[in-house]
Short mmCIF file of C-alpha atoms in Angstrom, two decimals:
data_model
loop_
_atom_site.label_atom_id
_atom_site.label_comp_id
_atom_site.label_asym_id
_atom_site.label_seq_id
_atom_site.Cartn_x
_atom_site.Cartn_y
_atom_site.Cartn_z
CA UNK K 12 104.53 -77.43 51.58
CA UNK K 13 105.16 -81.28 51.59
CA UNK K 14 109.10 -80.27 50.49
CA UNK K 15 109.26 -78.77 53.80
CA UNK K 16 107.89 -82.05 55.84
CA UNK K 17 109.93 -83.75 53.52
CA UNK K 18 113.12 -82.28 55.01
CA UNK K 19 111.81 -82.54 58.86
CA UNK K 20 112.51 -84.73 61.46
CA UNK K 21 110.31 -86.81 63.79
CA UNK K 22 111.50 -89.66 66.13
CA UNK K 23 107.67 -90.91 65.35
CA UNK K 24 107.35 -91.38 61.97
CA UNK K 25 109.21 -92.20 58.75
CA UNK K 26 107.80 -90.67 55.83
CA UNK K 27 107.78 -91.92 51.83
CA UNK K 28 106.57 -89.49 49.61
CA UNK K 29 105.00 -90.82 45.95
CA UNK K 30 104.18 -88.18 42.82
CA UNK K 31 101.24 -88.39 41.65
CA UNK K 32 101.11 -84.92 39.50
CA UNK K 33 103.69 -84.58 36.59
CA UNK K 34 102.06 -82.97 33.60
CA UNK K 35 101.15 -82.50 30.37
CA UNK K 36 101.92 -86.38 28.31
CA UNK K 37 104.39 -87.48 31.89
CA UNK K 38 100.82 -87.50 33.90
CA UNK K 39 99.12 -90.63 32.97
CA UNK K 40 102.74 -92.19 33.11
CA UNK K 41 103.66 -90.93 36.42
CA UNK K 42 99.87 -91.82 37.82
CA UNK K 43 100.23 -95.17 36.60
CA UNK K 44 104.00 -95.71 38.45
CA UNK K 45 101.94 -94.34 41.70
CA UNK K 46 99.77 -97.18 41.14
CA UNK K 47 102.44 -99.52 41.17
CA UNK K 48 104.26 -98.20 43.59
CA UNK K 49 101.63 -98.88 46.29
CA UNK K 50 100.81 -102.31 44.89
CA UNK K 51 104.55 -103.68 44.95
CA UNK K 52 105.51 -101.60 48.18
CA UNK K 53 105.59 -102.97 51.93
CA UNK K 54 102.79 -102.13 53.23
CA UNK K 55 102.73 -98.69 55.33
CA UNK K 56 100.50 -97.82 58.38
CA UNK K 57 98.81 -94.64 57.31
CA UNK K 58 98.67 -93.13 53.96
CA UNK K 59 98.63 -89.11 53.71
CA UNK K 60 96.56 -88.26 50.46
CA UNK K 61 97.02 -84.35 49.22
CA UNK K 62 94.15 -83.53 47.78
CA UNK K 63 93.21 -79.88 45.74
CA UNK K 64 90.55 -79.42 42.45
CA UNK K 65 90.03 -80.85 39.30
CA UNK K 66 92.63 -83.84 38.09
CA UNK K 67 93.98 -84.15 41.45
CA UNK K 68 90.40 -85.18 43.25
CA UNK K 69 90.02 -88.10 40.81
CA UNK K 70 93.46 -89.17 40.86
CA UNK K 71 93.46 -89.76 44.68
CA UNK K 72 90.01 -91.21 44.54
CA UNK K 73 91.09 -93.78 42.44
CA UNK K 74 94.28 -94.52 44.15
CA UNK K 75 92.21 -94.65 47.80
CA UNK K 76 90.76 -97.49 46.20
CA UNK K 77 93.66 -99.18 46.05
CA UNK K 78 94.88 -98.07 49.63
CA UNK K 79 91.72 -99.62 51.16
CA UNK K 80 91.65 -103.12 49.67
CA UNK K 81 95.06 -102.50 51.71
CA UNK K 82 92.99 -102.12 55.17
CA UNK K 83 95.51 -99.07 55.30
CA UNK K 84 93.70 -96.06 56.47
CA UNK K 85 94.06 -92.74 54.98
CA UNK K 86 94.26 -89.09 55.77
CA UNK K 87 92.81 -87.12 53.25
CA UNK K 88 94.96 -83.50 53.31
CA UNK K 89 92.79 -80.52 51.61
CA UNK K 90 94.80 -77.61 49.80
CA UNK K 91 93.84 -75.02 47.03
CA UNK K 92 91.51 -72.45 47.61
CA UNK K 93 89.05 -72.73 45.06
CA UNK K 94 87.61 -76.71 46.13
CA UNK K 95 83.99 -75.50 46.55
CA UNK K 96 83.57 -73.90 43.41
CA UNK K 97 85.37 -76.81 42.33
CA UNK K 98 82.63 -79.08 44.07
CA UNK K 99 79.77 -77.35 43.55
CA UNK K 100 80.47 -77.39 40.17
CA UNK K 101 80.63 -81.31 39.54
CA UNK K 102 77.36 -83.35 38.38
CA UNK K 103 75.30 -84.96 40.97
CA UNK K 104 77.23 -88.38 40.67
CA UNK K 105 80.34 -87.36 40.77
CA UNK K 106 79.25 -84.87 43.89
CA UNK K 107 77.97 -88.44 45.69
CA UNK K 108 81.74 -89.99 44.51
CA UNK K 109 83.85 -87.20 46.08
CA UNK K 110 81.17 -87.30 49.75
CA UNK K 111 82.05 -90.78 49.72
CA UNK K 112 85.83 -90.36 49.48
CA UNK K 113 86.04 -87.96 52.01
CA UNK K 114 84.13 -89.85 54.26
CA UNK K 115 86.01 -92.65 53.75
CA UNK K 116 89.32 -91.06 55.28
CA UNK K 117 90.12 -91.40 59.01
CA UNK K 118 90.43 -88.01 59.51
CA UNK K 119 90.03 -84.64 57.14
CA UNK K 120 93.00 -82.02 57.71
CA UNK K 121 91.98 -78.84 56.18
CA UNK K 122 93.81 -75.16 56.18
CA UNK K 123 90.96 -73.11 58.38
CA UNK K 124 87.95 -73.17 59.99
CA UNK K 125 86.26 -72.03 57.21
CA UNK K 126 87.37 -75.01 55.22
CA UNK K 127 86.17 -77.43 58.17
CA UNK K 128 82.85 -76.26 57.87
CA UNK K 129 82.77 -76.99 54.43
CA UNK K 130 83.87 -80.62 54.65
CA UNK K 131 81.25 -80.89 57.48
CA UNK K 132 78.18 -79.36 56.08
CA UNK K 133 78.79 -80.12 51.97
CA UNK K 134 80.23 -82.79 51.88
CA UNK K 135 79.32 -84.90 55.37
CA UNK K 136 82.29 -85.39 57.57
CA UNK K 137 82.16 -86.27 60.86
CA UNK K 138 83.59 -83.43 62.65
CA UNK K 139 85.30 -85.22 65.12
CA UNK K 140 87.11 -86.49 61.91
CA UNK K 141 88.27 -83.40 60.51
CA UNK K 142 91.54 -81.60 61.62
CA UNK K 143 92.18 -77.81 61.44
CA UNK K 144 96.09 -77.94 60.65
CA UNK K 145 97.18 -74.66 59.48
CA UNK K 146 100.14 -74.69 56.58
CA UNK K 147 103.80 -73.99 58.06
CA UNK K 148 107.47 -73.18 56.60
CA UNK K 149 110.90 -73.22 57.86
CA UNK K 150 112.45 -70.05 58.88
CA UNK K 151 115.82 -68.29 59.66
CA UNK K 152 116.77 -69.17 63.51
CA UNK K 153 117.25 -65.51 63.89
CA UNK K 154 116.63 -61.84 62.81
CA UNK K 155 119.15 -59.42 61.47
CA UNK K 156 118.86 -56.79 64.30
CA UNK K 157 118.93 -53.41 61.70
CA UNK K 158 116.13 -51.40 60.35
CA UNK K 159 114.07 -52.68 57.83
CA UNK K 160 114.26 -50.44 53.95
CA UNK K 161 111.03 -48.84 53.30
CA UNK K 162 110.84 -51.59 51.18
CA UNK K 163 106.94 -53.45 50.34
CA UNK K 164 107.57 -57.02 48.90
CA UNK K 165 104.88 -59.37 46.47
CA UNK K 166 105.75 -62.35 46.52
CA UNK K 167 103.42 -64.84 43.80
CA UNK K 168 102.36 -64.98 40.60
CA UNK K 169 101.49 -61.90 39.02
CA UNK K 170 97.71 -62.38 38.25
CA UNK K 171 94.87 -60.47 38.89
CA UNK K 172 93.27 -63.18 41.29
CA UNK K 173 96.37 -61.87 43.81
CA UNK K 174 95.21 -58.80 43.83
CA UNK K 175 98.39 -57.19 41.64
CA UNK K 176 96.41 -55.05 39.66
CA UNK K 177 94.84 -52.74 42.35
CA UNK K 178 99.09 -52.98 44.19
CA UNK K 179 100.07 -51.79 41.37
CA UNK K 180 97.55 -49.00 41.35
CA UNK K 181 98.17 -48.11 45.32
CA UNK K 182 101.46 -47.80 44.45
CA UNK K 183 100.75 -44.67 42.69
CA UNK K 184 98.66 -42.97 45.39
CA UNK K 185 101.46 -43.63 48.05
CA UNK K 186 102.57 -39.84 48.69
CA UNK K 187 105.70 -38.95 47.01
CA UNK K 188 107.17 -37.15 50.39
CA UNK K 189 107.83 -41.31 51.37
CA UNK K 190 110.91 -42.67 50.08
CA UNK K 191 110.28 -46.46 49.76
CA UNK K 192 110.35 -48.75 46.77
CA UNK K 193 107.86 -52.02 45.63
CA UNK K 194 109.71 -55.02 45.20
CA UNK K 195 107.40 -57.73 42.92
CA UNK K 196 108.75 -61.82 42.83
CA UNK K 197 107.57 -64.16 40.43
CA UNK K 198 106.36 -64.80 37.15
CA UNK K 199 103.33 -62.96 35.34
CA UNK K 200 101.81 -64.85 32.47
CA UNK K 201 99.73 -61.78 31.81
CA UNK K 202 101.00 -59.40 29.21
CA UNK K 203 98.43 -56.48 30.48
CA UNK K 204 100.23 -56.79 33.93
CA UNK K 205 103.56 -56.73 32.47
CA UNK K 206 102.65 -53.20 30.82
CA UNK K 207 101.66 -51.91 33.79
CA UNK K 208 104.60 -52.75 35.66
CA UNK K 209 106.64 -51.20 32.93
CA UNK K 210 105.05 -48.13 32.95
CA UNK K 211 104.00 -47.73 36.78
CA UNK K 212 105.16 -44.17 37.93
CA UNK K 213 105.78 -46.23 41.03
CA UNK K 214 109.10 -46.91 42.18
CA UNK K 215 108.65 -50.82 41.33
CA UNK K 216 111.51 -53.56 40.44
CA UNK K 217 110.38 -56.40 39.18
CA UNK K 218 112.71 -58.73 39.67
CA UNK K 219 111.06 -62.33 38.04
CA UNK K 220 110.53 -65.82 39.40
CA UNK K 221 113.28 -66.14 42.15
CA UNK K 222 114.73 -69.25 43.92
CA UNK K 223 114.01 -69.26 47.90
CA UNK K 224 117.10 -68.84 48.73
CA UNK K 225 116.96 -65.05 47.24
CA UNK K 226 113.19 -64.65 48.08
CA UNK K 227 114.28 -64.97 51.96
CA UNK K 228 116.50 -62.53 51.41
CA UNK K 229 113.96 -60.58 49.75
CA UNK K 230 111.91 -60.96 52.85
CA UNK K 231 114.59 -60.55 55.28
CA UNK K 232 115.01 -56.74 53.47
CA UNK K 233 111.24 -55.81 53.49
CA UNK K 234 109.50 -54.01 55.93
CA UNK K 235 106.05 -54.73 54.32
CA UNK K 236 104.71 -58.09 52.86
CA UNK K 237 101.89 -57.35 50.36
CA UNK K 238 99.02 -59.52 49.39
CA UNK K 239 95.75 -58.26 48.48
CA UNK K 240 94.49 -61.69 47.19
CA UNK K 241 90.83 -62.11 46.10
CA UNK K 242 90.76 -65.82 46.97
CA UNK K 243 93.34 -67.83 49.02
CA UNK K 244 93.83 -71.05 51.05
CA UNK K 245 96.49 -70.26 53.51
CA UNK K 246 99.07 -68.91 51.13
CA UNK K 247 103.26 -70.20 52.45
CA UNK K 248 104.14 -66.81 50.92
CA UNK K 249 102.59 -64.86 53.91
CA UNK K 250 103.87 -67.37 56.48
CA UNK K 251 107.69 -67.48 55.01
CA UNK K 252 106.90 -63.53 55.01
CA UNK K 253 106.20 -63.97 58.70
CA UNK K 254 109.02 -66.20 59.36
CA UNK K 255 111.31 -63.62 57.68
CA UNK K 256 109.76 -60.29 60.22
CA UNK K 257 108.00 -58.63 57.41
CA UNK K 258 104.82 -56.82 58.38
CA UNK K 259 101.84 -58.34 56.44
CA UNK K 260 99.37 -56.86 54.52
CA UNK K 261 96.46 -58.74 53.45
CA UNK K 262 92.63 -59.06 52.77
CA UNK K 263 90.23 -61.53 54.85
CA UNK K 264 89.97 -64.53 52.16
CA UNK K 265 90.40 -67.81 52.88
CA UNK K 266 92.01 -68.52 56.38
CA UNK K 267 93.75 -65.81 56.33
CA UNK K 268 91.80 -64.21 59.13
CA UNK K 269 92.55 -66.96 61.49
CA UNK K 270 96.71 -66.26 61.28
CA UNK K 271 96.08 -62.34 61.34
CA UNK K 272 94.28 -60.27 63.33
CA UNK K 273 94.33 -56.55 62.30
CA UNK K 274 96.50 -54.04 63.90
CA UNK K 275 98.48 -57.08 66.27
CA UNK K 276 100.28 -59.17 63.75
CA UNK K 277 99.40 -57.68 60.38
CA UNK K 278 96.86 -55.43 58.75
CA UNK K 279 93.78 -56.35 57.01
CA UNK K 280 92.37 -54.54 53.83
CA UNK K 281 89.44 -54.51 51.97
CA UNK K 282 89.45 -57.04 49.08
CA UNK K 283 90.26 -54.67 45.94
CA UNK K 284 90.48 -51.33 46.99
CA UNK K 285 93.83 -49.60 46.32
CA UNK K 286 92.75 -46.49 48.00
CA UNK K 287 93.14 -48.85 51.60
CA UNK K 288 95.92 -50.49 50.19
CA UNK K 289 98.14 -47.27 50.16
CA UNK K 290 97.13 -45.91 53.25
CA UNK K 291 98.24 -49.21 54.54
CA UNK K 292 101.43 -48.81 53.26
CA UNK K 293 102.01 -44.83 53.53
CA UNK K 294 101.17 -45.73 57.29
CA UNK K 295 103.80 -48.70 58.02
CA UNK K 296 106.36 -46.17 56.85
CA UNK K 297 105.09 -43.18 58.72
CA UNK K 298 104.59 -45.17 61.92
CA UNK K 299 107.68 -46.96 62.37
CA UNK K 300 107.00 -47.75 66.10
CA UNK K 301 103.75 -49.46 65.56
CA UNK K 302 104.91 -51.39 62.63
CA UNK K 303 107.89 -53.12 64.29
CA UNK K 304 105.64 -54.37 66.99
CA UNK K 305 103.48 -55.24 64.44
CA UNK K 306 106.35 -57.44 62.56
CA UNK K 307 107.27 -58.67 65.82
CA UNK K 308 104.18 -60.35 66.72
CA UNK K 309 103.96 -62.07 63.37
CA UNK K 310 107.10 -63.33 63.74
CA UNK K 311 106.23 -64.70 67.34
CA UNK K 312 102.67 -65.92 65.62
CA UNK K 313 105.08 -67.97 62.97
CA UNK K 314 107.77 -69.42 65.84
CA UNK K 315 104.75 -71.09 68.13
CA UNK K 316 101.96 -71.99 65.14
CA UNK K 317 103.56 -71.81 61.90
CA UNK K 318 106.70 -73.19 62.55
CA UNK K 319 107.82 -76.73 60.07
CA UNK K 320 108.84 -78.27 63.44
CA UNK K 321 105.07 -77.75 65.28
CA UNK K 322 103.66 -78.84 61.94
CA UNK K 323 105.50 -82.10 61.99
CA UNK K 324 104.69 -82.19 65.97
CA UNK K 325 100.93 -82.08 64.80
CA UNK K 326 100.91 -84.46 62.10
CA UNK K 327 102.41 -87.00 63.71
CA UNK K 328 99.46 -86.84 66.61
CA UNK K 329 97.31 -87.46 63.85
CA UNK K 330 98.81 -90.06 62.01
CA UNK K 331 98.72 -92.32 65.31
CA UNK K 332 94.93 -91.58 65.86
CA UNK K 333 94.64 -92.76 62.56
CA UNK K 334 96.69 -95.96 63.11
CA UNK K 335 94.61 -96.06 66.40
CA UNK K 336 91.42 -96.25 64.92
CA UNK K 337 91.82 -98.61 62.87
CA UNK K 338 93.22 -100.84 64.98
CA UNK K 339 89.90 -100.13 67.31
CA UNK K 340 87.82 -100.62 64.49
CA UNK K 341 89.62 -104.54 63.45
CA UNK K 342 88.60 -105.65 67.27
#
């Protein structure tokens, strides 16, 4: 996601971005450079801090530290689907640390209205302080006109939390009379999975982790975009799957329901339940009509919401309320 603000252009702000991740024996390394970094740098005006579970939480905590002796305020950005079981499973202390360092931020962006009432009633935000900013990708200008291939597309990692197992299972109820084929990107850590793909009666390629330039045109070839997660933020794959005029199909995790509404833009399954799942599909072939005004609307919901340039548009509103407020706050 941040690659792709990375690569935008605003005539408001100028944007430095610092790693704070690496892993395995480079993390402690590449936290401390961070550190030093925003000592020895010029000082900035607002500081953006990306924020998800585990490691990542007490990383930017400490680091805000630093940023406030600063006076510099900061926007605390929160990704990653899985922060309240995250939360809720962290000792009392460390639950009054992480309150206090959301608090502390100027303003709380979060993915979804679900994860705005979260921030306001677990962990005490202001709610005039938090931000509903949905994620957004770049997308191809245009469409090429032809018919989509009875093509479905799964784009992720092949785990069970992404709902793979019971895709894999609806694609051996889809009837045979359908010509179509399931295309699966990305890499599967799970050796379980990988029989199961190998000996699907399903018409399924597999085709490994892919670079984006092939997984657009993976998308740009699909007339279905499959994702039957069991937990989600606001996954990039369904909104690059959007941007590309595939149809989605999805469950109702995460924020998920507040990009598609069933029937208009995409259709919405049951969490886990091939039997749906296949229907789903058998009927985006059948009804070709209804489908492509289907994928047309969620490419139209993509060009005026999900768009990198409306994103950038949006941050940049809050970045200056930021600035703003603290300038309010030094009279």
């Amino acid at each position: 996601m941040m690659s792709h603000v990375q690569s935008s252009y605003s005539e408001v702000s100028q944007l430095r971005f610092i790693d704070t991740g690496a892993s395995g024996k480079r993390r402690l390394q590449s936290f401390l450079a961070c550190v030093a970094g925003l000592i020895k740098n010029p000082r900035c005006d607002v500081a953006h801090v990306n924020v998800a579970s585990s490691g990542s939480s007490l990383r930017k905590i400490l680091l805000t530290e630093i940023i406030k002796l600063r006076r510099v305020p900061y926007v605390i950005h929160l990704h990653g689907g899985g922060y309240q079981r995250f939360y809720a499973k962290l000792p009392r202390p460390l639950k009054w640390v992480v309150r206090r360092f959301f608090r502390g931020a100027a303003f709380v962006i979060v993915l979804g209205r679900v994860w705005e009432d979260f921030v306001v009633s677990d962990l005490g935000v202001k709610s005039s302080a938090v931000c509903v900013l949905p994620n957004a990708v770049p997308g191809p200008a245009t469409l090429n006109p032809g018919e989509r291939q009875n093509r479905v597309l799964f784009a992720g990692k092949l785990v069970s939390s992404k709902g793979i197992r019971e895709l894999l299972r609806a694609a051996e109820l889809v009837s045979e009379d359908i010509s179509w084929s399931l295309d699966l990107a990305g890499d599967c850590p799970d050796s379980e999975i990988v029989a199961a793909i190998e000996n699907s009666s399903a018409p399924v390629r597999w085709h490994g982790w892919v670079d984006q330039r092939r997984l657009g045109e993976l998308m740009s070839e699909a007339a279905v975009f499959a994702l039957p997660s069991h937990a989600e933020g606001l996954p990039l794959s369904l909104l690059d799957a959007m941007a590309h005029g595939a149809m989605p199909v999805v469950t109702p995790v995460g924020s998920i329901p507040e990009v598609i509404t069933h029937k208009r833009n995409g259709i919405i399954v049951e969490v886990n339940n091939a039997e749906l799942l296949a229907a789903a599909i058998e009927e985006a072939f059948r009804e070709k009509s209804a489908s492509d005004s289907i994928r047309f609307n969620a490419r139209r919901s993509w060009e005026t919401t999900y768009s990198i340039e409306t994103y950038r548009r949006s941050l940049d509103k809050i970045y200056c309320s930021a600035i703003d407020r603290r300038y309010n706050n030094d009279q």
